[in-house]
CSV table of N, CA and C in Angstrom, one decimal:
chain,number,residue,atom,x,y,z
A,19,MET,N,-86.3,12.7,2.4
A,19,MET,CA,-85.3,13.1,1.3
A,19,MET,C,-83.9,13.2,1.9
A,20,ILE,N,-83.7,13.7,3.1
A,20,ILE,CA,-82.4,13.8,3.7
A,20,ILE,C,-81.8,12.4,3.9
A,21,ALA,N,-82.7,11.4,4.3
A,21,ALA,CA,-82.3,10.1,4.6
A,21,ALA,C,-81.8,9.4,3.3
A,22,HIS,N,-82.6,9.7,2.2
A,22,HIS,CA,-82.2,9.1,0.9
A,22,HIS,C,-80.8,9.6,0.4
A,23,LEU,N,-80.6,10.9,0.6
A,23,LEU,CA,-79.3,11.5,0.3
A,23,LEU,C,-78.2,10.9,1.1
A,24,ALA,N,-78.5,10.7,2.4
A,24,ALA,CA,-77.5,10.1,3.3
A,24,ALA,C,-77.1,8.7,2.9
A,25,ILE,N,-78.2,7.9,2.5
A,25,ILE,CA,-77.9,6.5,2.1
A,25,ILE,C,-77.1,6.5,0.8
A,26,PHE,N,-77.4,7.4,-0.1
A,26,PHE,CA,-76.7,7.5,-1.4
A,26,PHE,C,-75.2,7.9,-1.1
A,27,LEU,N,-75.0,8.9,-0.3
A,27,LEU,CA,-73.6,9.4,-0.1
A,27,LEU,C,-72.8,8.3,0.7
A,28,CYS,N,-73.4,7.7,1.7
A,28,CYS,CA,-72.7,6.7,2.5
A,28,CYS,C,-72.3,5.5,1.6
A,29,THR,N,-73.3,5.1,0.7
A,29,THR,CA,-72.9,4.0,-0.2
A,29,THR,C,-71.8,4.4,-1.2
A,30,LEU,N,-71.9,5.6,-1.7
A,30,LEU,CA,-70.8,6.1,-2.6
A,30,LEU,C,-69.5,6.0,-1.9
A,31,VAL,N,-69.4,6.5,-0.7
A,31,VAL,CA,-68.1,6.5,0.1
A,31,VAL,C,-67.7,5.0,0.4
A,32,ALA,N,-68.7,4.2,0.8
A,32,ALA,CA,-68.4,2.8,1.2
A,32,ALA,C,-67.9,2.0,0.0
A,33,MET,N,-68.3,2.4,-1.2
A,33,MET,CA,-67.9,1.7,-2.4
A,33,MET,C,-66.4,1.8,-2.6
A,34,GLU,N,-65.7,2.8,-2.2
A,34,GLU,CA,-64.3,2.9,-2.3
A,34,GLU,C,-63.6,1.7,-1.5
A,35,GLY,N,-64.2,1.5,-0.3
A,35,GLY,CA,-63.7,0.4,0.5
A,35,GLY,C,-64.0,-1.0,-0.1
A,36,VAL,N,-65.2,-1.1,-0.6
A,36,VAL,CA,-65.6,-2.3,-1.3
A,36,VAL,C,-64.7,-2.5,-2.5
A,37,GLY,N,-64.4,-1.5,-3.3
A,37,GLY,CA,-63.6,-1.5,-4.5
A,37,GLY,C,-62.1,-1.9,-4.1
A,38,TYR,N,-61.6,-1.3,-3.0
A,38,TYR,CA,-60.3,-1.7,-2.6
A,38,TYR,C,-60.2,-3.1,-2.2
A,39,LEU,N,-61.1,-3.6,-1.4
A,39,LEU,CA,-61.1,-5.1,-1.0
A,39,LEU,C,-61.2,-6.0,-2.2
A,40,ALA,N,-62.2,-5.6,-3.1
A,40,ALA,CA,-62.4,-6.5,-4.3
A,40,ALA,C,-61.1,-6.5,-5.2
A,41,HIS,N,-60.5,-5.3,-5.4
A,41,HIS,CA,-59.3,-5.2,-6.2
A,41,HIS,C,-58.1,-6.0,-5.6
A,42,LYS,N,-57.9,-5.9,-4.3
A,42,LYS,CA,-56.8,-6.6,-3.7
A,42,LYS,C,-57.0,-8.1,-3.6
A,43,TYR,N,-58.2,-8.5,-3.1
A,43,TYR,CA,-58.4,-9.9,-2.8
A,43,TYR,C,-59.2,-10.7,-3.8
A,44,VAL,N,-59.9,-10.1,-4.7
A,44,VAL,CA,-60.6,-10.8,-5.8
A,44,VAL,C,-59.8,-10.7,-7.1
A,45,MET,N,-59.6,-9.4,-7.5
A,45,MET,CA,-59.0,-9.2,-8.8
A,45,MET,C,-57.5,-9.6,-8.8
A,46,HIS,N,-56.8,-9.4,-7.7
A,46,HIS,CA,-55.4,-9.9,-7.6
A,46,HIS,C,-55.4,-11.2,-6.9
A,47,GLY,N,-56.5,-11.9,-6.7
A,47,GLY,CA,-56.6,-13.2,-6.1
A,47,GLY,C,-57.2,-14.2,-7.1
A,48,TRP,N,-58.3,-14.8,-6.7
A,48,TRP,CA,-58.9,-15.8,-7.5
A,48,TRP,C,-59.5,-15.3,-8.8
A,49,GLY,N,-59.7,-14.0,-8.9
A,49,GLY,CA,-60.3,-13.4,-10.2
A,49,GLY,C,-59.2,-12.8,-11.1
A,50,TRP,N,-57.9,-13.2,-10.9
A,50,TRP,CA,-56.8,-12.6,-11.7
A,50,TRP,C,-57.0,-13.0,-13.2
A,51,PHE,N,-57.6,-14.1,-13.4
A,51,PHE,CA,-57.8,-14.6,-14.8
A,51,PHE,C,-58.6,-13.5,-15.6
A,52,LEU,N,-59.4,-12.7,-15.0
A,52,LEU,CA,-60.1,-11.6,-15.7
A,52,LEU,C,-59.4,-10.3,-15.6
A,53,HIS,N,-58.8,-10.1,-14.5
A,53,HIS,CA,-58.1,-8.8,-14.2
A,53,HIS,C,-56.7,-8.7,-14.9
A,54,ARG,N,-56.1,-9.8,-15.3
A,54,ARG,CA,-54.8,-9.8,-15.9
A,54,ARG,C,-54.8,-8.9,-17.1
A,55,SER,N,-55.9,-8.9,-17.9
A,55,SER,CA,-55.9,-8.0,-19.1
A,55,SER,C,-55.7,-6.5,-18.7
A,56,HIS,N,-56.0,-6.1,-17.6
A,56,HIS,CA,-55.8,-4.7,-17.1
A,56,HIS,C,-54.4,-4.4,-16.9
A,57,HIS,N,-53.5,-5.5,-16.7
A,57,HIS,CA,-52.1,-5.3,-16.4
A,57,HIS,C,-51.3,-5.6,-17.6
A,58,GLN,N,-51.9,-5.8,-18.8
A,58,GLN,CA,-51.2,-6.0,-20.0
A,58,GLN,C,-51.5,-4.8,-21.0
A,59,ALA,N,-50.7,-4.8,-22.1
A,59,ALA,CA,-50.9,-3.8,-23.1
A,59,ALA,C,-52.4,-3.7,-23.5
A,60,HIS,N,-52.9,-2.5,-23.6
A,60,HIS,CA,-54.3,-2.3,-23.9
A,60,HIS,C,-54.4,-2.4,-25.5
A,61,LEU,N,-55.1,-3.4,-25.9
A,61,LEU,CA,-55.2,-3.7,-27.4
A,61,LEU,C,-56.5,-3.2,-28.0
A,62,GLY,N,-57.5,-2.8,-27.3
A,62,GLY,CA,-58.7,-2.4,-27.9
A,62,GLY,C,-59.6,-1.7,-26.9
A,63,PRO,N,-60.8,-1.4,-27.3
A,63,PRO,CA,-61.7,-0.7,-26.4
A,63,PRO,C,-62.3,-1.5,-25.3
A,64,VAL,N,-62.2,-2.9,-25.4
A,64,VAL,CA,-62.8,-3.8,-24.3
A,64,VAL,C,-61.7,-4.7,-23.9
A,65,GLU,N,-61.7,-5.0,-22.6
A,65,GLU,CA,-60.7,-6.1,-22.1
A,65,GLU,C,-61.5,-7.0,-21.1
A,66,THR,N,-61.0,-8.1,-20.8
A,66,THR,CA,-61.8,-9.1,-20.0
A,66,THR,C,-62.0,-8.5,-18.6
A,67,ASN,N,-61.1,-7.6,-18.1
A,67,ASN,CA,-61.3,-6.9,-16.9
A,67,ASN,C,-62.6,-6.1,-16.8
A,68,ASP,N,-63.2,-5.7,-17.9
A,68,ASP,CA,-64.4,-5.0,-18.0
A,68,ASP,C,-65.6,-5.8,-17.4
A,69,VAL,N,-65.4,-7.1,-17.3
A,69,VAL,CA,-66.5,-8.0,-16.7
A,69,VAL,C,-66.8,-7.4,-15.3
A,70,TYR,N,-65.8,-7.0,-14.6
A,70,TYR,CA,-66.0,-6.5,-13.2
A,70,TYR,C,-66.9,-5.2,-13.2
A,71,LEU,N,-66.8,-4.4,-14.2
A,71,LEU,CA,-67.7,-3.2,-14.4
A,71,LEU,C,-69.1,-3.7,-14.7
A,72,VAL,N,-69.2,-4.7,-15.5
A,72,VAL,CA,-70.6,-5.2,-15.8
A,72,VAL,C,-71.2,-5.8,-14.6
A,73,ILE,N,-70.5,-6.5,-13.8
A,73,ILE,CA,-71.0,-7.0,-12.5
A,73,ILE,C,-71.4,-5.9,-11.6
A,74,LEU,N,-70.6,-4.8,-11.5
A,74,LEU,CA,-71.0,-3.7,-10.7
A,74,LEU,C,-72.3,-3.1,-11.2
A,75,ALA,N,-72.4,-2.9,-12.5
A,75,ALA,CA,-73.6,-2.3,-13.1
A,75,ALA,C,-74.9,-3.2,-12.8
A,76,LEU,N,-74.7,-4.5,-13.0
A,76,LEU,CA,-75.8,-5.4,-12.7
A,76,LEU,C,-76.3,-5.4,-11.2
A,77,ALA,N,-75.3,-5.2,-10.3
A,77,ALA,CA,-75.6,-5.1,-8.9
A,77,ALA,C,-76.4,-3.8,-8.7
A,78,ALA,N,-75.9,-2.7,-9.3
A,78,ALA,CA,-76.6,-1.4,-9.1
A,78,ALA,C,-78.1,-1.5,-9.7
A,79,ILE,N,-78.2,-2.1,-10.8
A,79,ILE,CA,-79.5,-2.2,-11.5
A,79,ILE,C,-80.5,-3.0,-10.6
A,80,THR,N,-80.0,-4.2,-10.1
A,80,THR,CA,-80.8,-5.0,-9.2
A,80,THR,C,-81.2,-4.3,-8.0
A,81,LEU,N,-80.3,-3.6,-7.3
A,81,LEU,CA,-80.7,-2.8,-6.1
A,81,LEU,C,-81.7,-1.8,-6.4
A,82,ILE,N,-81.6,-1.1,-7.6
A,82,ILE,CA,-82.5,0.0,-7.9
A,82,ILE,C,-83.9,-0.6,-8.2
A,83,VAL,N,-83.9,-1.8,-8.9
A,83,VAL,CA,-85.2,-2.5,-9.2
A,83,VAL,C,-85.9,-2.9,-7.9
A,84,PHE,N,-85.2,-3.5,-7.0
A,84,PHE,CA,-85.8,-3.9,-5.7
A,84,PHE,C,-86.2,-2.7,-4.9
A,85,GLY,N,-85.4,-1.6,-5.0
A,85,GLY,CA,-85.8,-0.4,-4.3
A,85,GLY,C,-87.1,0.2,-4.9
A,86,ASN,N,-87.3,0.1,-6.2
A,86,ASN,CA,-88.5,0.6,-6.8
A,86,ASN,C,-89.7,-0.3,-6.6
A,87,ALA,N,-89.4,-1.6,-6.2
A,87,ALA,CA,-90.5,-2.5,-5.9
A,87,ALA,C,-91.0,-2.5,-4.5
A,88,GLY,N,-90.5,-1.5,-3.7
A,88,GLY,CA,-91.0,-1.3,-2.4
A,88,GLY,C,-90.0,-1.3,-1.3
A,89,HIS,N,-88.8,-1.6,-1.6
A,89,HIS,CA,-87.7,-1.6,-0.6
A,89,HIS,C,-86.9,-0.3,-0.8
A,90,ASP,N,-87.5,0.8,-0.5
A,90,ASP,CA,-87.0,2.1,-0.8
A,90,ASP,C,-85.5,2.3,-0.6
A,91,PRO,N,-85.0,2.0,0.6
A,91,PRO,CA,-83.5,2.3,0.8
A,91,PRO,C,-82.6,1.6,-0.3
A,92,LEU,N,-83.0,0.5,-0.8
A,92,LEU,CA,-82.2,-0.2,-1.8
A,92,LEU,C,-82.0,0.6,-3.0
A,93,GLN,N,-83.0,1.4,-3.4
A,93,GLN,CA,-82.9,2.2,-4.6
A,93,GLN,C,-81.8,3.2,-4.4
A,94,TRP,N,-81.6,3.7,-3.2
A,94,TRP,CA,-80.6,4.7,-3.0
A,94,TRP,C,-79.2,4.1,-2.8
A,95,VAL,N,-79.2,2.9,-2.3
A,95,VAL,CA,-77.9,2.1,-2.3
A,95,VAL,C,-77.5,1.8,-3.7
A,96,GLY,N,-78.4,1.4,-4.6
A,96,GLY,CA,-78.1,1.1,-6.0
A,96,GLY,C,-77.7,2.4,-6.7
A,97,ALA,N,-78.3,3.5,-6.4
A,97,ALA,CA,-77.8,4.8,-7.0
A,97,ALA,C,-76.4,5.1,-6.6
A,98,GLY,N,-76.1,4.8,-5.3
A,98,GLY,CA,-74.7,5.1,-4.9
A,98,GLY,C,-73.7,4.2,-5.6
A,99,VAL,N,-74.1,2.9,-5.8
A,99,VAL,CA,-73.2,1.9,-6.5
A,99,VAL,C,-73.0,2.4,-7.9
A,100,ALA,N,-74.1,2.8,-8.6
A,100,ALA,CA,-74.1,3.3,-9.9
A,100,ALA,C,-73.2,4.5,-10.1
A,101,ALA,N,-73.4,5.5,-9.1
A,101,ALA,CA,-72.5,6.7,-9.2
A,101,ALA,C,-71.1,6.4,-9.0
A,102,PHE,N,-70.7,5.4,-8.2
A,102,PHE,CA,-69.3,5.0,-8.1
A,102,PHE,C,-68.8,4.4,-9.4
A,103,GLY,N,-69.7,3.6,-10.1
A,103,GLY,CA,-69.3,3.1,-11.4
A,103,GLY,C,-69.0,4.2,-12.4
A,104,VAL,N,-69.9,5.2,-12.4
A,104,VAL,CA,-69.7,6.3,-13.4
A,104,VAL,C,-68.4,7.0,-13.0
A,105,ILE,N,-68.2,7.3,-11.8
A,105,ILE,CA,-66.9,8.0,-11.4
A,105,ILE,C,-65.7,7.2,-11.7
A,106,TYR,N,-65.8,5.9,-11.5
A,106,TYR,CA,-64.7,5.0,-11.9
A,106,TYR,C,-64.4,5.1,-13.4
A,107,VAL,N,-65.4,5.0,-14.2
A,107,VAL,CA,-65.2,5.1,-15.7
A,107,VAL,C,-64.6,6.4,-16.0
A,108,VAL,N,-65.1,7.5,-15.5
A,108,VAL,CA,-64.6,8.9,-15.8
A,108,VAL,C,-63.1,9.0,-15.3
A,109,VAL,N,-62.9,8.8,-14.0
A,109,VAL,CA,-61.6,9.0,-13.4
A,109,VAL,C,-60.6,7.9,-13.7
A,110,HIS,N,-60.9,6.7,-13.4
A,110,HIS,CA,-60.0,5.6,-13.5
A,110,HIS,C,-59.7,5.3,-15.0
A,111,ASP,N,-60.7,4.9,-15.7
A,111,ASP,CA,-60.5,4.6,-17.1
A,111,ASP,C,-60.2,5.8,-18.0
A,112,GLY,N,-60.8,6.9,-17.7
A,112,GLY,CA,-60.6,8.1,-18.6
A,112,GLY,C,-59.4,8.8,-18.3
A,113,ILE,N,-59.2,9.2,-17.1
A,113,ILE,CA,-58.1,10.1,-16.7
A,113,ILE,C,-56.8,9.3,-16.4
A,114,VAL,N,-57.0,8.3,-15.5
A,114,VAL,CA,-55.8,7.5,-15.1
A,114,VAL,C,-55.3,6.7,-16.2
A,115,HIS,N,-56.1,5.9,-16.9
A,115,HIS,CA,-55.7,5.0,-18.0
A,115,HIS,C,-55.8,5.6,-19.3
A,116,ARG,N,-56.4,6.7,-19.4
A,116,ARG,CA,-56.5,7.5,-20.7
A,116,ARG,C,-57.1,6.6,-21.8
A,117,HIS,N,-58.2,5.9,-21.6
A,117,HIS,CA,-58.9,5.1,-22.6
A,117,HIS,C,-59.8,5.9,-23.4
A,118,TRP,N,-59.8,7.2,-23.4
A,118,TRP,CA,-60.7,8.0,-24.2
A,118,TRP,C,-59.9,8.5,-25.4
A,119,PRO,N,-60.7,8.9,-26.4
A,119,PRO,CA,-60.0,9.5,-27.6
A,119,PRO,C,-59.2,10.7,-27.2
A,120,LEU,N,-59.8,11.6,-26.4
A,120,LEU,CA,-59.0,12.7,-25.8
A,120,LEU,C,-58.3,12.2,-24.6
A,121,ARG,N,-57.1,12.5,-24.5
A,121,ARG,CA,-56.3,11.9,-23.3
A,121,ARG,C,-55.8,13.1,-22.4
A,122,PRO,N,-56.7,13.5,-21.6
A,122,PRO,CA,-56.4,14.6,-20.7
A,122,PRO,C,-55.2,14.2,-19.7
A,123,ARG,N,-54.4,15.2,-19.5
A,123,ARG,CA,-53.3,15.0,-18.5
A,123,ARG,C,-53.8,15.5,-17.2
A,124,PRO,N,-53.7,14.7,-16.1
A,124,PRO,CA,-54.2,15.2,-14.8
A,124,PRO,C,-53.4,16.3,-14.3
A,125,ARG,N,-54.0,17.5,-14.1
A,125,ARG,CA,-53.4,18.7,-13.6
A,125,ARG,C,-53.6,18.9,-12.1
A,126,HIS,N,-54.8,18.6,-11.7
A,126,HIS,CA,-55.2,18.8,-10.3
A,126,HIS,C,-54.3,17.9,-9.4
A,127,PRO,N,-53.8,18.4,-8.2
A,127,PRO,CA,-53.0,17.5,-7.4
A,127,PRO,C,-53.6,16.2,-7.0
A,128,TYR,N,-54.9,16.2,-6.7
A,128,TYR,CA,-55.6,14.9,-6.4
A,128,TYR,C,-55.5,13.9,-7.5
A,129,LEU,N,-55.9,14.4,-8.7
A,129,LEU,CA,-55.9,13.5,-9.9
A,129,LEU,C,-54.5,13.1,-10.2
A,130,ARG,N,-53.5,14.0,-10.1
A,130,ARG,CA,-52.1,13.6,-10.3
A,130,ARG,C,-51.6,12.5,-9.4
A,131,ARG,N,-52.0,12.6,-8.1
A,131,ARG,CA,-51.7,11.6,-7.1
A,131,ARG,C,-52.3,10.3,-7.5
A,132,LEU,N,-53.6,10.3,-7.8
A,132,LEU,CA,-54.2,9.0,-8.3
A,132,LEU,C,-53.5,8.4,-9.4
A,133,TYR,N,-53.2,9.2,-10.4
A,133,TYR,CA,-52.5,8.8,-11.6
A,133,TYR,C,-51.1,8.1,-11.2
A,134,GLN,N,-50.3,8.8,-10.4
A,134,GLN,CA,-49.0,8.4,-10.1
A,134,GLN,C,-49.1,7.1,-9.2
A,135,ALA,N,-50.1,7.1,-8.3
A,135,ALA,CA,-50.2,5.9,-7.5
A,135,ALA,C,-50.6,4.7,-8.3
A,136,HIS,N,-51.4,4.9,-9.3
A,136,HIS,CA,-51.8,3.7,-10.2
A,136,HIS,C,-50.6,3.3,-11.0
A,137,LEU,N,-49.8,4.2,-11.4
A,137,LEU,CA,-48.6,3.8,-12.2
A,137,LEU,C,-47.7,2.9,-11.3
A,138,MET,N,-47.6,3.3,-10.0
A,138,MET,CA,-46.9,2.4,-9.0
A,138,MET,C,-47.6,1.1,-8.9
A,139,HIS,N,-48.9,1.0,-8.9
A,139,HIS,CA,-49.6,-0.2,-8.8
A,139,HIS,C,-49.2,-1.1,-10.0
A,140,HIS,N,-49.0,-0.5,-11.2
A,140,HIS,CA,-48.7,-1.3,-12.4
A,140,HIS,C,-47.2,-1.5,-12.5
A,141,ALA,N,-46.4,-1.0,-11.6
A,141,ALA,CA,-44.9,-1.1,-11.7
A,141,ALA,C,-44.5,-2.5,-11.4
A,142,VAL,N,-45.3,-3.3,-10.8
A,142,VAL,CA,-45.0,-4.7,-10.4
A,142,VAL,C,-45.6,-5.6,-11.4
A,143,LYS,N,-44.8,-6.5,-11.9
A,143,LYS,CA,-45.2,-7.5,-12.8
A,143,LYS,C,-46.0,-8.6,-12.1
A,144,GLY,N,-47.1,-9.0,-12.7
A,144,GLY,CA,-47.9,-10.1,-12.1
A,144,GLY,C,-48.9,-9.5,-11.0
A,145,ARG,N,-49.5,-10.4,-10.3
A,145,ARG,CA,-50.5,-10.0,-9.4
A,145,ARG,C,-50.1,-9.8,-7.9
A,146,GLN,N,-48.8,-10.3,-7.6
A,146,GLN,CA,-48.4,-10.2,-6.2
A,146,GLN,C,-47.5,-8.9,-6.0
A,147,HIS,N,-47.5,-8.5,-4.8
A,147,HIS,CA,-46.6,-7.4,-4.3
A,147,HIS,C,-47.0,-6.0,-4.9
A,148,SER,N,-48.2,-5.9,-5.4
A,148,SER,CA,-48.6,-4.5,-5.9
A,148,SER,C,-48.9,-3.6,-4.7
A,149,VAL,N,-49.0,-2.4,-5.0
A,149,VAL,CA,-49.4,-1.4,-4.0
A,149,VAL,C,-50.6,-0.6,-4.5
A,150,SER,N,-51.3,0.1,-3.7
A,150,SER,CA,-52.4,1.1,-4.1
A,150,SER,C,-53.5,0.4,-4.8
A,151,PHE,N,-54.4,-0.2,-4.1
A,151,PHE,CA,-55.6,-0.9,-4.6
A,151,PHE,C,-56.8,-0.1,-4.7
A,152,GLY,N,-56.8,1.1,-4.2
A,152,GLY,CA,-58.0,2.0,-4.3
A,152,GLY,C,-58.2,2.5,-5.6
A,153,PHE,N,-59.4,3.0,-5.9
A,153,PHE,CA,-59.7,3.6,-7.2
A,153,PHE,C,-59.8,5.1,-7.1
A,154,LEU,N,-60.4,5.6,-6.0
A,154,LEU,CA,-60.6,7.0,-5.9
A,154,LEU,C,-59.8,7.6,-4.7
A,155,TYR,N,-59.1,6.8,-4.0
A,155,TYR,CA,-58.2,7.2,-3.0
A,155,TYR,C,-56.8,6.6,-3.2
A,156,ALA,N,-55.8,7.4,-3.0
A,156,ALA,CA,-54.4,6.8,-3.0
A,156,ALA,C,-53.6,7.3,-1.8
A,157,PRO,N,-52.9,6.4,-1.2
A,157,PRO,CA,-52.1,6.8,0.0
A,157,PRO,C,-51.0,7.8,-0.5
A,158,PRO,N,-50.4,8.5,0.4
A,158,PRO,CA,-49.3,9.4,-0.1
A,158,PRO,C,-48.2,8.7,-0.9
A,159,LEU,N,-47.7,9.3,-1.9
A,159,LEU,CA,-46.7,8.7,-2.8
A,159,LEU,C,-45.5,8.2,-2.1
A,160,ARG,N,-45.0,8.9,-1.0
A,160,ARG,CA,-43.9,8.4,-0.3
A,160,ARG,C,-44.1,7.1,0.4
A,161,THR,N,-45.4,6.9,0.9
A,161,THR,CA,-45.8,5.6,1.5
A,161,THR,C,-45.7,4.5,0.5
A,162,LEU,N,-46.2,4.8,-0.7
A,162,LEU,CA,-46.3,3.8,-1.8
A,162,LEU,C,-44.9,3.4,-2.2
A,163,LYS,N,-44.0,4.4,-2.4
A,163,LYS,CA,-42.6,4.2,-2.8
A,163,LYS,C,-41.9,3.3,-1.7
A,164,GLN,N,-42.2,3.6,-0.5
A,164,GLN,CA,-41.6,2.8,0.6
A,164,GLN,C,-42.1,1.3,0.5
A,165,GLN,N,-43.4,1.2,0.3
A,165,GLN,CA,-43.9,-0.2,0.2
A,165,GLN,C,-43.3,-0.9,-1.0
A,166,LEU,N,-43.2,-0.3,-2.1
A,166,LEU,CA,-42.5,-0.9,-3.2
A,166,LEU,C,-41.1,-1.3,-2.9
A,167,ARG,N,-40.4,-0.5,-2.3
A,167,ARG,CA,-39.0,-0.8,-1.9
A,167,ARG,C,-38.9,-2.0,-1.0
A,168,GLU,N,-39.8,-2.1,0.0
A,168,GLU,CA,-39.9,-3.2,0.9
A,168,GLU,C,-40.2,-4.5,0.2
A,169,ARG,N,-41.2,-4.4,-0.7
A,169,ARG,CA,-41.6,-5.6,-1.4
A,169,ARG,C,-40.6,-6.1,-2.4
A,170,ARG,N,-39.8,-5.3,-2.9
A,170,ARG,CA,-38.8,-5.7,-3.9
A,170,ARG,C,-37.6,-6.3,-3.2
A,171,VAL,N,-37.3,-5.9,-2.0
A,171,VAL,CA,-36.1,-6.4,-1.3
A,171,VAL,C,-36.4,-7.7,-0.6
A,172,ARG,N,-37.6,-7.8,-0.1
A,172,ARG,CA,-38.0,-9.0,0.6
A,172,ARG,C,-38.1,-10.2,-0.4
A,173,PRO,N,-37.5,-11.4,0.0
A,173,PRO,CA,-37.7,-12.5,-0.9
A,173,PRO,C,-39.1,-13.0,-1.0
A,174,LEU,N,-39.4,-13.6,-2.1
A,174,LEU,CA,-40.8,-14.1,-2.3
A,174,LEU,C,-41.2,-15.1,-1.3
A,175,ARG,N,-40.3,-16.0,-0.9
A,175,ARG,CA,-40.5,-17.0,0.1
A,175,ARG,C,-39.2,-17.2,0.9
A,176,PRO,N,-39.3,-17.6,2.1
A,176,PRO,CA,-38.1,-17.8,2.9
A,176,PRO,C,-37.2,-18.8,2.3
A,177,ALA,N,-35.9,-18.6,2.5
A,177,ALA,CA,-34.9,-19.6,2.0
A,177,ALA,C,-35.1,-20.9,2.6
A,178,PRO,N,-35.0,-22.0,1.8
A,178,PRO,CA,-35.2,-23.4,2.4
A,178,PRO,C,-34.1,-23.7,3.4
A,179,GLN,N,-34.6,-24.3,4.5
A,179,GLN,CA,-33.6,-24.7,5.5
A,179,GLN,C,-33.2,-26.2,5.3
A,180,PRO,N,-31.9,-26.5,5.5
A,180,PRO,CA,-31.5,-27.9,5.3
A,180,PRO,C,-32.3,-28.8,6.3
A,181,CYS,N,-32.5,-30.0,5.8
A,181,CYS,CA,-33.2,-31.0,6.7
A,181,CYS,C,-32.4,-31.4,7.9
A,182,ALA,N,-31.1,-31.6,7.7
A,182,ALA,CA,-30.3,-32.1,8.8
A,182,ALA,C,-28.9,-31.4,8.6
A,183,PRO,N,-28.3,-31.0,9.7
A,183,PRO,CA,-27.0,-30.4,9.6
A,183,PRO,C,-26.0,-31.3,8.9
A,184,ALA,N,-25.0,-30.6,8.3
A,184,ALA,CA,-23.9,-31.4,7.6
A,184,ALA,C,-23.2,-32.4,8.4
A,185,SER,N,-23.0,-32.1,9.7
A,185,SER,CA,-22.3,-33.0,10.6
A,185,SER,C,-23.2,-34.0,11.3
A,186,SER,N,-24.3,-34.3,10.6
A,186,SER,CA,-25.3,-35.2,11.2
A,186,SER,C,-24.8,-36.6,11.3
A,187,ASN,N,-25.3,-37.4,12.2
A,187,ASN,CA,-25.0,-38.8,12.4
A,187,ASN,C,-25.8,-39.6,11.4
A,188,LEU,N,-26.6,-39.0,10.7
A,188,LEU,CA,-27.4,-39.8,9.7
A,188,LEU,C,-26.5,-40.2,8.6
A,189,ARG,N,-26.6,-41.5,8.2
A,189,ARG,CA,-25.7,-42.0,7.2
A,189,ARG,C,-26.6,-42.8,6.2
A,190,THR,N,-26.2,-42.8,5.0
A,190,THR,CA,-26.9,-43.6,4.0
A,190,THR,C,-26.6,-45.1,4.2
A,191,PRO,N,-27.5,-46.0,4.0
A,191,PRO,CA,-27.2,-47.4,4.2
A,191,PRO,C,-26.2,-47.9,3.2
A,192,PRO,N,-25.4,-48.9,3.6
A,192,PRO,CA,-24.4,-49.4,2.6
A,192,PRO,C,-25.1,-50.1,1.5
A,193,PRO,N,-24.5,-50.1,0.3
A,193,PRO,CA,-25.1,-50.8,-0.8
A,193,PRO,C,-25.3,-52.3,-0.5
A,194,PRO,N,-26.3,-52.9,-1.1
A,194,PRO,CA,-26.5,-54.4,-0.9
A,194,PRO,C,-25.3,-55.1,-1.4
A,195,SER,N,-24.9,-56.2,-0.7
A,195,SER,CA,-23.8,-57.0,-1.1
A,195,SER,C,-24.2,-57.9,-2.3
A,196,PRO,N,-23.3,-58.2,-3.2
A,196,PRO,CA,-23.7,-59.0,-4.3
A,196,PRO,C,-24.1,-60.4,-3.8
A,197,SER,N,-25.1,-60.9,-4.4
A,197,SER,CA,-25.5,-62.3,-3.9
A,197,SER,C,-24.8,-63.3,-4.8
A,198,HIS,N,-24.6,-64.4,-4.1
A,198,HIS,CA,-23.9,-65.6,-4.8
A,198,HIS,C,-25.0,-66.5,-5.2
A,199,ARG,N,-24.8,-67.2,-6.3
A,199,ARG,CA,-25.8,-68.2,-6.8
A,199,ARG,C,-25.4,-69.5,-6.4
């Protein structure tokens, strides 16, 4: 029983790292076509970004099914993944994005920090140069503010360098001489 609890808790904690990496490199990378809806005005109860939550739920269900079929540790890994999904829905969708009919204001310092960090994440238009990709952990706000300042000052790409100096010996060829018939 202690081993099962340890597997569950370790998975729950590890899912924050998995979520961070998925958010930064998948959702803000090749999976932006689904995640973009999360960075736009919320028009209804469902957005294409919710596909990621469905994928998480299917992974949890699959792990629990394999665990019940004789691979016992997988059941507890699946339970940890499922618990992370529930916490995500309650904290991130409910409290941070306020997608519930009742819109509680975060009063606890931890929840306020998550809320403010996620506002900073959404302060950047588009998928590049965002900060704070975690769901249940946020770096200190001063760190995020500094990162935002650095990313706004830095050019998106280096300035192009001229191919050859202005005083180059390279010359354009003379125009062709008119031909006589």
